[in-house]
PDB file of C-alpha atoms in Angstrom:
ATOM      1  CA  MET A   1      10.990  -8.056  -9.829  1.00  0.00           C
ATOM      2  CA  GLU A   2      13.107  -5.705  -7.733  1.00  0.00           C
ATOM      3  CA  LYS A   3      12.593  -4.227  -4.315  1.00  0.00           C
ATOM      4  CA  ILE A   4      11.620  -0.567  -4.165  1.00  0.00           C
ATOM      5  CA  ASN A   5      12.937   1.863  -1.582  1.00  0.00           C
ATOM      6  CA  LEU A   6      10.365   4.609  -1.126  1.00  0.00           C
ATOM      7  CA  GLU A   7      12.826   7.238   0.136  1.00  0.00           C
ATOM      8  CA  LYS A   8      15.149   6.678  -2.817  1.00  0.00           C
ATOM      9  CA  LYS A   9      12.255   6.980  -5.241  1.00  0.00           C
ATOM     10  CA  LEU A  10      11.060  10.163  -3.518  1.00  0.00           C
ATOM     11  CA  GLY A  11      14.535  11.613  -4.086  1.00  0.00           C
ATOM     12  CA  LEU A  12      14.060  11.360  -7.862  1.00  0.00           C
ATOM     13  CA  PHE A  13      11.534  14.183  -8.234  1.00  0.00           C
ATOM     14  CA  LYS A  14      10.482  17.471  -6.688  1.00  0.00           C
ATOM     15  CA  GLU A  15       7.222  18.422  -8.425  1.00  0.00           C
ATOM     16  CA  THR A  16       4.118  18.511  -6.294  1.00  0.00           C
ATOM     17  CA  TRP A  17       0.684  17.144  -7.283  1.00  0.00           C
ATOM     18  CA  THR A  18       2.360  14.962  -9.931  1.00  0.00           C
ATOM     19  CA  PRO A  19       2.116  11.316  -8.858  1.00  0.00           C
ATOM     20  CA  LYS A  20       4.867   9.017 -10.162  1.00  0.00           C
ATOM     21  CA  ILE A  21       4.172   5.344 -10.782  1.00  0.00           C
ATOM     22  CA  ILE A  22       6.558   2.966  -9.003  1.00  0.00           C
ATOM     23  CA  SER A  23       4.866  -0.413  -9.316  1.00  0.00           C
ATOM     24  CA  GLU A  24       1.809  -2.318 -10.505  1.00  0.00           C
ATOM     25  CA  ILE A  25      -0.306  -4.890  -8.704  1.00  0.00           C
ATOM     26  CA  ASN A  26      -3.368  -6.622 -10.161  1.00  0.00           C
ATOM     27  CA  GLY A  27      -4.175  -3.785 -12.547  1.00  0.00           C
ATOM     28  CA  GLN A  28      -3.599  -1.077  -9.992  1.00  0.00           C
ATOM     29  CA  HIS A  29      -0.732   1.359  -9.830  1.00  0.00           C
ATOM     30  CA  VAL A  30       1.347   2.101  -6.771  1.00  0.00           C
ATOM     31  CA  LYS A  31       2.386   5.749  -6.893  1.00  0.00           C
ATOM     32  CA  LEU A  32       4.396   8.251  -4.906  1.00  0.00           C
ATOM     33  CA  ALA A  33       3.453  11.909  -4.737  1.00  0.00           C
ATOM     34  CA  LYS A  34       4.601  15.103  -3.067  1.00  0.00           C
ATOM     35  CA  LEU A  35       1.762  17.374  -2.081  1.00  0.00           C
ATOM     36  CA  HIS A  36       1.910  21.023  -1.012  1.00  0.00           C
ATOM     37  CA  GLY A  37      -0.970  23.457  -0.965  1.00  0.00           C
ATOM     38  CA  GLU A  38      -4.590  22.839  -1.832  1.00  0.00           C
ATOM     39  CA  PHE A  39      -5.793  20.414  -4.472  1.00  0.00           C
ATOM     40  CA  VAL A  40      -9.099  20.619  -6.295  1.00  0.00           C
ATOM     41  CA  TRP A  41     -12.412  19.040  -5.214  1.00  0.00           C
ATOM     42  CA  HIS A  42     -12.925  15.862  -7.238  1.00  0.00           C
ATOM     43  CA  ASN A  43     -13.995  12.233  -7.067  1.00  0.00           C
ATOM     44  CA  HIS A  44     -13.276   9.061  -8.998  1.00  0.00           C
ATOM     45  CA  ALA A  45     -16.615   7.603 -10.086  1.00  0.00           C
ATOM     46  CA  ALA A  46     -15.535   3.973 -10.231  1.00  0.00           C
ATOM     47  CA  GLU A  47     -12.281   3.712  -8.302  1.00  0.00           C
ATOM     48  CA  ASP A  48     -11.341   3.528  -4.636  1.00  0.00           C
ATOM     49  CA  GLU A  49      -8.130   5.395  -3.820  1.00  0.00           C
ATOM     50  CA  LEU A  50      -5.702   4.580  -1.011  1.00  0.00           C
ATOM     51  CA  PHE A  51      -3.588   7.299   0.623  1.00  0.00           C
ATOM     52  CA  TYR A  52      -0.716   6.203   2.889  1.00  0.00           C
ATOM     53  CA  ILE A  53       1.250   9.002   4.525  1.00  0.00           C
ATOM     54  CA  ILE A  54       5.036   8.631   4.477  1.00  0.00           C
ATOM     55  CA  GLN A  55       5.914  12.111   5.749  1.00  0.00           C
ATOM     56  CA  GLY A  56       4.000  15.156   6.919  1.00  0.00           C
ATOM     57  CA  THR A  57       0.360  15.832   7.682  1.00  0.00           C
ATOM     58  CA  LEU A  58      -2.307  15.556   5.007  1.00  0.00           C
ATOM     59  CA  ILE A  59      -5.749  17.027   5.498  1.00  0.00           C
ATOM     60  CA  ILE A  60      -8.505  15.558   3.373  1.00  0.00           C
ATOM     61  CA  GLU A  61     -11.729  17.524   3.255  1.00  0.00           C
ATOM     62  CA  PHE A  62     -14.894  15.573   2.560  1.00  0.00           C
ATOM     63  CA  ARG A  63     -18.320  17.137   2.094  1.00  0.00           C
ATOM     64  CA  ASP A  64     -19.300  16.146   5.641  1.00  0.00           C
ATOM     65  CA  LYS A  65     -16.042  15.976   7.593  1.00  0.00           C
ATOM     66  CA  VAL A  66     -12.318  16.637   7.643  1.00  0.00           C
ATOM     67  CA  VAL A  67      -9.691  13.954   8.282  1.00  0.00           C
ATOM     68  CA  GLU A  68      -6.114  14.681   9.345  1.00  0.00           C
ATOM     69  CA  LEU A  69      -3.590  12.000   8.423  1.00  0.00           C
ATOM     70  CA  ASN A  70      -0.071  11.775   9.802  1.00  0.00           C
ATOM     71  CA  ALA A  71       2.904   9.589   8.888  1.00  0.00           C
ATOM     72  CA  GLY A  72       2.052   5.911   9.297  1.00  0.00           C
ATOM     73  CA  GLU A  73      -1.657   6.501   8.729  1.00  0.00           C
ATOM     74  CA  MET A  74      -3.800   5.644   5.715  1.00  0.00           C
ATOM     75  CA  ILE A  75      -7.309   6.021   4.396  1.00  0.00           C
ATOM     76  CA  VAL A  76      -9.242   4.540   1.501  1.00  0.00           C
ATOM     77  CA  VAL A  77     -11.469   7.066  -0.246  1.00  0.00           C
ATOM     78  CA  PRO A  78     -14.299   5.026  -1.787  1.00  0.00           C
ATOM     79  CA  ALA A  79     -15.355   5.463  -5.387  1.00  0.00           C
ATOM     80  CA  GLY A  80     -17.620   8.420  -5.949  1.00  0.00           C
ATOM     81  CA  VAL A  81     -16.759  10.275  -2.748  1.00  0.00           C
ATOM     82  CA  ASP A  82     -15.827  13.931  -3.219  1.00  0.00           C
ATOM     83  CA  HIS A  83     -12.523  14.834  -1.579  1.00  0.00           C
ATOM     84  CA  LYS A  84     -10.054  17.679  -1.496  1.00  0.00           C
ATOM     85  CA  PRO A  85      -6.511  17.051  -0.235  1.00  0.00           C
ATOM     86  CA  ILE A  86      -4.721  19.910   1.517  1.00  0.00           C
ATOM     87  CA  ALA A  87      -1.073  19.977   2.612  1.00  0.00           C
ATOM     88  CA  HIS A  88      -0.036  23.024   4.606  1.00  0.00           C
ATOM     89  CA  GLU A  89       3.568  21.786   4.475  1.00  0.00           C
ATOM     90  CA  GLU A  90       5.050  19.311   2.014  1.00  0.00           C
ATOM     91  CA  VAL A  91       3.576  15.837   2.414  1.00  0.00           C
ATOM     92  CA  HIS A  92       4.876  12.593   0.888  1.00  0.00           C
ATOM     93  CA  VAL A  93       2.285   9.936   0.147  1.00  0.00           C
ATOM     94  CA  MET A  94       1.975   6.518  -1.406  1.00  0.00           C
ATOM     95  CA  LEU A  95      -1.181   6.103  -3.483  1.00  0.00           C
ATOM     96  CA  ILE A  96      -2.770   2.911  -4.745  1.00  0.00           C
ATOM     97  CA  GLU A  97      -5.494   3.138  -7.348  1.00  0.00           C
ATOM     98  CA  PRO A  98      -6.520   1.463 -10.600  1.00  0.00           C
ATOM     99  CA  ALA A  99      -4.225   2.067 -13.538  1.00  0.00           C
ATOM    100  CA  ALA A 100      -7.161   3.569 -15.469  1.00  0.00           C
ATOM    101  CA  ILE A 101      -7.889   6.297 -12.918  1.00  0.00           C
ATOM    102  CA  LYS A 102      -7.975   9.946 -13.952  1.00  0.00           C
ATOM    103  CA  HIS A 103      -5.957  12.339 -11.808  1.00  0.00           C
ATOM    104  CA  THR A 104      -8.729  14.772 -10.956  1.00  0.00           C
ATOM    105  CA  GLY A 105     -11.667  12.552 -11.861  1.00  0.00           C
ATOM    106  CA  ASP A 106     -13.951  14.298 -14.350  1.00  0.00           C
ATOM    107  CA  VAL A 107     -12.779  17.721 -13.195  1.00  0.00           C
ATOM    108  CA  GLN A 108     -10.472  19.492 -15.631  1.00  0.00           C
ATOM    109  CA  HIS A 109      -8.121  21.814 -13.780  1.00  0.00           C
ATOM    110  CA  GLU A 110      -4.705  23.355 -14.273  1.00  0.00           C
ATOM    111  CA  LEU A 111      -3.410  20.763 -11.784  1.00  0.00           C
ATOM    112  CA  THR A 112      -4.750  17.863 -13.891  1.00  0.00           C
ATOM    113  CA  LYS A 113      -1.997  15.574 -15.189  1.00  0.00           C
ATOM    114  CA  GLU A 114      -3.047  13.569 -18.241  1.00  0.00           C
ATOM    115  CA  LYS A 115      -0.190  11.082 -18.323  1.00  0.00           C
ATOM    116  CA  LEU A 116       1.825   9.961 -15.348  1.00  0.00           C
ATOM    117  CA  GLU A 117       5.471   8.964 -15.468  1.00  0.00           C
ATOM    118  CA  TRP A 118       7.069   5.766 -14.171  1.00  0.00           C
ATOM    119  CA  ILE A 119      10.134   6.253 -12.002  1.00  0.00           C
TER     120      ILE A 119
ATOM    121  CA  MET B   1     -14.548   5.872   6.027  1.00  0.00           C
ATOM    122  CA  GLU B   2     -12.066   6.341   8.840  1.00  0.00           C
ATOM    123  CA  LYS B   3      -8.328   6.809   8.894  1.00  0.00           C
ATOM    124  CA  ILE B   4      -6.243   3.829   9.954  1.00  0.00           C
ATOM    125  CA  ASN B   5      -3.137   4.094  12.112  1.00  0.00           C
ATOM    126  CA  LEU B   6      -0.900   1.127  11.310  1.00  0.00           C
ATOM    127  CA  GLU B   7       0.928   1.120  14.665  1.00  0.00           C
ATOM    128  CA  LYS B   8      -2.344   1.108  16.588  1.00  0.00           C
ATOM    129  CA  LYS B   9      -3.661  -1.753  14.482  1.00  0.00           C
ATOM    130  CA  LEU B  10      -0.413  -3.701  14.977  1.00  0.00           C
ATOM    131  CA  GLY B  11      -0.922  -3.339  18.725  1.00  0.00           C
ATOM    132  CA  LEU B  12      -4.162  -5.329  18.512  1.00  0.00           C
ATOM    133  CA  PHE B  13      -2.594  -8.746  17.874  1.00  0.00           C
ATOM    134  CA  LYS B  14       0.523 -10.781  18.551  1.00  0.00           C
ATOM    135  CA  GLU B  15       0.185 -13.925  16.407  1.00  0.00           C
ATOM    136  CA  THR B  16       2.695 -14.376  13.618  1.00  0.00           C
ATOM    137  CA  TRP B  17       1.885 -15.571  10.073  1.00  0.00           C
ATOM    138  CA  THR B  18      -1.767 -14.588  10.590  1.00  0.00           C
ATOM    139  CA  PRO B  19      -2.548 -11.578   8.411  1.00  0.00           C
ATOM    140  CA  LYS B  20      -5.328  -9.298   9.656  1.00  0.00           C
ATOM    141  CA  ILE B  21      -7.485  -7.352   7.223  1.00  0.00           C
ATOM    142  CA  ILE B  22      -7.604  -3.599   7.867  1.00  0.00           C
ATOM    143  CA  SER B  23      -9.143  -2.188   4.701  1.00  0.00           C
ATOM    144  CA  GLU B  24     -10.438  -2.930   1.225  1.00  0.00           C
ATOM    145  CA  ILE B  25      -9.704  -1.194  -2.052  1.00  0.00           C
ATOM    146  CA  ASN B  26     -11.151  -2.176  -5.430  1.00  0.00           C
ATOM    147  CA  GLY B  27     -11.662  -5.807  -4.449  1.00  0.00           C
ATOM    148  CA  GLN B  28      -8.303  -6.141  -2.769  1.00  0.00           C
ATOM    149  CA  HIS B  29      -7.578  -6.400   0.915  1.00  0.00           C
ATOM    150  CA  VAL B  30      -5.039  -4.350   2.803  1.00  0.00           C
ATOM    151  CA  LYS B  31      -3.602  -6.497   5.590  1.00  0.00           C
ATOM    152  CA  LEU B  32      -1.131  -6.270   8.435  1.00  0.00           C
ATOM    153  CA  ALA B  33       0.967  -9.223   9.508  1.00  0.00           C
ATOM    154  CA  LYS B  34       3.693 -10.061  12.010  1.00  0.00           C
ATOM    155  CA  LEU B  35       6.232 -12.528  10.675  1.00  0.00           C
ATOM    156  CA  HIS B  36       8.856 -14.484  12.605  1.00  0.00           C
ATOM    157  CA  GLY B  37      10.681 -17.569  11.410  1.00  0.00           C
ATOM    158  CA  GLU B  38      10.388 -19.327   8.074  1.00  0.00           C
ATOM    159  CA  PHE B  39       7.225 -19.555   6.019  1.00  0.00           C
ATOM    160  CA  VAL B  40       6.462 -22.234   3.430  1.00  0.00           C
ATOM    161  CA  TRP B  41       7.299 -22.133  -0.281  1.00  0.00           C
ATOM    162  CA  HIS B  42       4.159 -21.197  -2.199  1.00  0.00           C
ATOM    163  CA  ASN B  43       2.775 -19.051  -5.001  1.00  0.00           C
ATOM    164  CA  HIS B  44      -0.546 -17.450  -5.874  1.00  0.00           C
ATOM    165  CA  ALA B  45      -1.482 -18.576  -9.383  1.00  0.00           C
ATOM    166  CA  ALA B  46      -3.586 -15.570 -10.327  1.00  0.00           C
ATOM    167  CA  GLU B  47      -2.752 -12.838  -7.834  1.00  0.00           C
ATOM    168  CA  ASP B  48       0.088 -10.357  -7.438  1.00  0.00           C
ATOM    169  CA  GLU B  49       1.019  -9.706  -3.817  1.00  0.00           C
ATOM    170  CA  LEU B  50       2.517  -6.521  -2.398  1.00  0.00           C
ATOM    171  CA  PHE B  51       4.781  -6.582   0.672  1.00  0.00           C
ATOM    172  CA  TYR B  52       5.594  -3.238   2.354  1.00  0.00           C
ATOM    173  CA  ILE B  53       7.935  -3.435   5.338  1.00  0.00           C
ATOM    174  CA  ILE B  54       6.915  -1.380   8.367  1.00  0.00           C
ATOM    175  CA  GLN B  55       9.488  -2.748  10.833  1.00  0.00           C
ATOM    176  CA  GLY B  56      12.359  -5.233  10.675  1.00  0.00           C
ATOM    177  CA  THR B  57      14.091  -7.062   7.855  1.00  0.00           C
ATOM    178  CA  LEU B  58      12.227  -9.526   5.663  1.00  0.00           C
ATOM    179  CA  ILE B  59      14.067 -11.978   3.462  1.00  0.00           C
ATOM    180  CA  ILE B  60      12.131 -13.363   0.521  1.00  0.00           C
ATOM    181  CA  GLU B  61      13.648 -16.353  -1.190  1.00  0.00           C
ATOM    182  CA  PHE B  62      12.773 -16.864  -4.830  1.00  0.00           C
ATOM    183  CA  ARG B  63      13.844 -19.844  -6.916  1.00  0.00           C
ATOM    184  CA  ASP B  64      16.596 -17.798  -8.555  1.00  0.00           C
ATOM    185  CA  LYS B  65      17.476 -15.101  -6.034  1.00  0.00           C
ATOM    186  CA  VAL B  66      17.080 -13.756  -2.542  1.00  0.00           C
ATOM    187  CA  VAL B  67      15.785 -10.263  -1.731  1.00  0.00           C
ATOM    188  CA  GLU B  68      16.287  -8.498   1.610  1.00  0.00           C
ATOM    189  CA  LEU B  69      13.690  -5.872   2.447  1.00  0.00           C
ATOM    190  CA  ASN B  70      14.031  -3.301   5.207  1.00  0.00           C
ATOM    191  CA  ALA B  71      11.586  -0.794   6.687  1.00  0.00           C
ATOM    192  CA  GLY B  72      10.348   1.603   4.020  1.00  0.00           C
ATOM    193  CA  GLU B  73      10.912  -0.881   1.221  1.00  0.00           C
ATOM    194  CA  MET B  74       8.381  -2.870  -0.794  1.00  0.00           C
ATOM    195  CA  ILE B  75       8.167  -5.504  -3.491  1.00  0.00           C
ATOM    196  CA  VAL B  76       5.384  -6.876  -5.655  1.00  0.00           C
ATOM    197  CA  VAL B  77       5.570 -10.646  -6.096  1.00  0.00           C
ATOM    198  CA  PRO B  78       3.876 -11.353  -9.432  1.00  0.00           C
ATOM    199  CA  ALA B  79       1.226 -14.036  -9.803  1.00  0.00           C
ATOM    200  CA  GLY B  80       2.659 -17.512 -10.151  1.00  0.00           C
ATOM    201  CA  VAL B  81       6.092 -16.755  -8.731  1.00  0.00           C
ATOM    202  CA  ASP B  82       7.265 -19.133  -5.995  1.00  0.00           C
ATOM    203  CA  HIS B  83       8.397 -17.334  -2.867  1.00  0.00           C
ATOM    204  CA  LYS B  84       9.321 -18.121   0.706  1.00  0.00           C
ATOM    205  CA  PRO B  85       9.361 -15.324   3.295  1.00  0.00           C
ATOM    206  CA  ILE B  86      11.855 -15.584   6.171  1.00  0.00           C
ATOM    207  CA  ALA B  87      12.046 -13.310   9.213  1.00  0.00           C
ATOM    208  CA  HIS B  88      15.011 -13.924  11.513  1.00  0.00           C
ATOM    209  CA  GLU B  89      13.553 -11.388  13.937  1.00  0.00           C
ATOM    210  CA  GLU B  90       9.949 -10.197  14.116  1.00  0.00           C
ATOM    211  CA  VAL B  91       8.927  -8.238  11.047  1.00  0.00           C
ATOM    212  CA  HIS B  92       5.813  -6.106  10.587  1.00  0.00           C
ATOM    213  CA  VAL B  93       4.426  -5.861   7.065  1.00  0.00           C
ATOM    214  CA  MET B  94       1.537  -4.396   5.160  1.00  0.00           C
ATOM    215  CA  LEU B  95       0.203  -6.693   2.432  1.00  0.00           C
ATOM    216  CA  ILE B  96      -2.080  -5.847  -0.457  1.00  0.00           C
ATOM    217  CA  GLU B  97      -3.617  -8.663  -2.447  1.00  0.00           C
ATOM    218  CA  PRO B  98      -6.988  -9.663  -3.925  1.00  0.00           C
ATOM    219  CA  ALA B  99      -9.671 -10.507  -1.385  1.00  0.00           C
ATOM    220  CA  ALA B 100      -9.974 -13.974  -2.955  1.00  0.00           C
ATOM    221  CA  ILE B 101      -6.337 -14.929  -2.384  1.00  0.00           C
ATOM    222  CA  LYS B 102      -5.427 -18.101  -0.460  1.00  0.00           C
ATOM    223  CA  HIS B 103      -2.877 -17.686   2.299  1.00  0.00           C
ATOM    224  CA  THR B 104      -0.402 -20.323   1.109  1.00  0.00           C
ATOM    225  CA  GLY B 105      -1.637 -20.626  -2.473  1.00  0.00           C
ATOM    226  CA  ASP B 106      -2.436 -24.238  -3.313  1.00  0.00           C
ATOM    227  CA  VAL B 107      -0.062 -25.510  -0.615  1.00  0.00           C
ATOM    228  CA  GLN B 108      -1.767 -26.897   2.474  1.00  0.00           C
ATOM    229  CA  HIS B 109       0.445 -26.464   5.514  1.00  0.00           C
ATOM    230  CA  GLU B 110       0.067 -26.158   9.262  1.00  0.00           C
ATOM    231  CA  LEU B 111       0.667 -22.429   8.811  1.00  0.00           C
ATOM    232  CA  THR B 112      -2.241 -22.103   6.368  1.00  0.00           C
ATOM    233  CA  LYS B 113      -5.040 -19.835   7.628  1.00  0.00           C
ATOM    234  CA  GLU B 114      -8.384 -20.480   5.941  1.00  0.00           C
ATOM    235  CA  LYS B 115     -10.252 -17.410   7.096  1.00  0.00           C
ATOM    236  CA  LEU B 116      -8.684 -14.096   7.998  1.00  0.00           C
ATOM    237  CA  GLU B 117     -10.021 -11.723  10.601  1.00  0.00           C
ATOM    238  CA  TRP B 118     -10.792  -8.014  10.203  1.00  0.00           C
ATOM    239  CA  ILE B 119      -9.332  -5.745  12.885  1.00  0.00           C
TER     240      ILE B 119
END
């Protein structure tokens, strides 16, 4: 049981769209990710997903609206809701989602990561 | 499904040791709290609890060590682990824990809040 400094953890990797697991809470993983560019449309059939913005501006497109999130802002994307994250410049986010979640839902894409790393 | 700005939400209340619920994810609540002074020793028998520091310095005493958390740092207190939060100056935190959790575990104390408010 150690404290976790988000900035220090973010300094340990550079890859984008590759969430790293930093902690676990009640069967859910806490992750950090660097995002840059456009991700793929997907949803997670059974899992809500929390995005908390540490740095930058993240756009999330939904089928019926677009949300712009800045540092210090968060959103929970409910299970089953299609979403497409877009980062015009590099964005650093904390994600919280069940440990069993699949990266791009049931969509298979070149960005899909099958196994995430703990840092 | 709206974005949540943590600073704006923190501006909606002043009470300390009274977590406010701001969101829900997979049966867990995301909460904001203002802490000042010493809380009571307690644990949550079945629930892990995440503390993320937004502002200030939070000390958490455990039975065998003391951890100091500053803004941008977090810790997960595992289920069953005794802890006592202390804030020498006002601290703003985000908490994530199961919706069913009791504020001071099985300890009844004047600081215990039975029902938390959504903001």
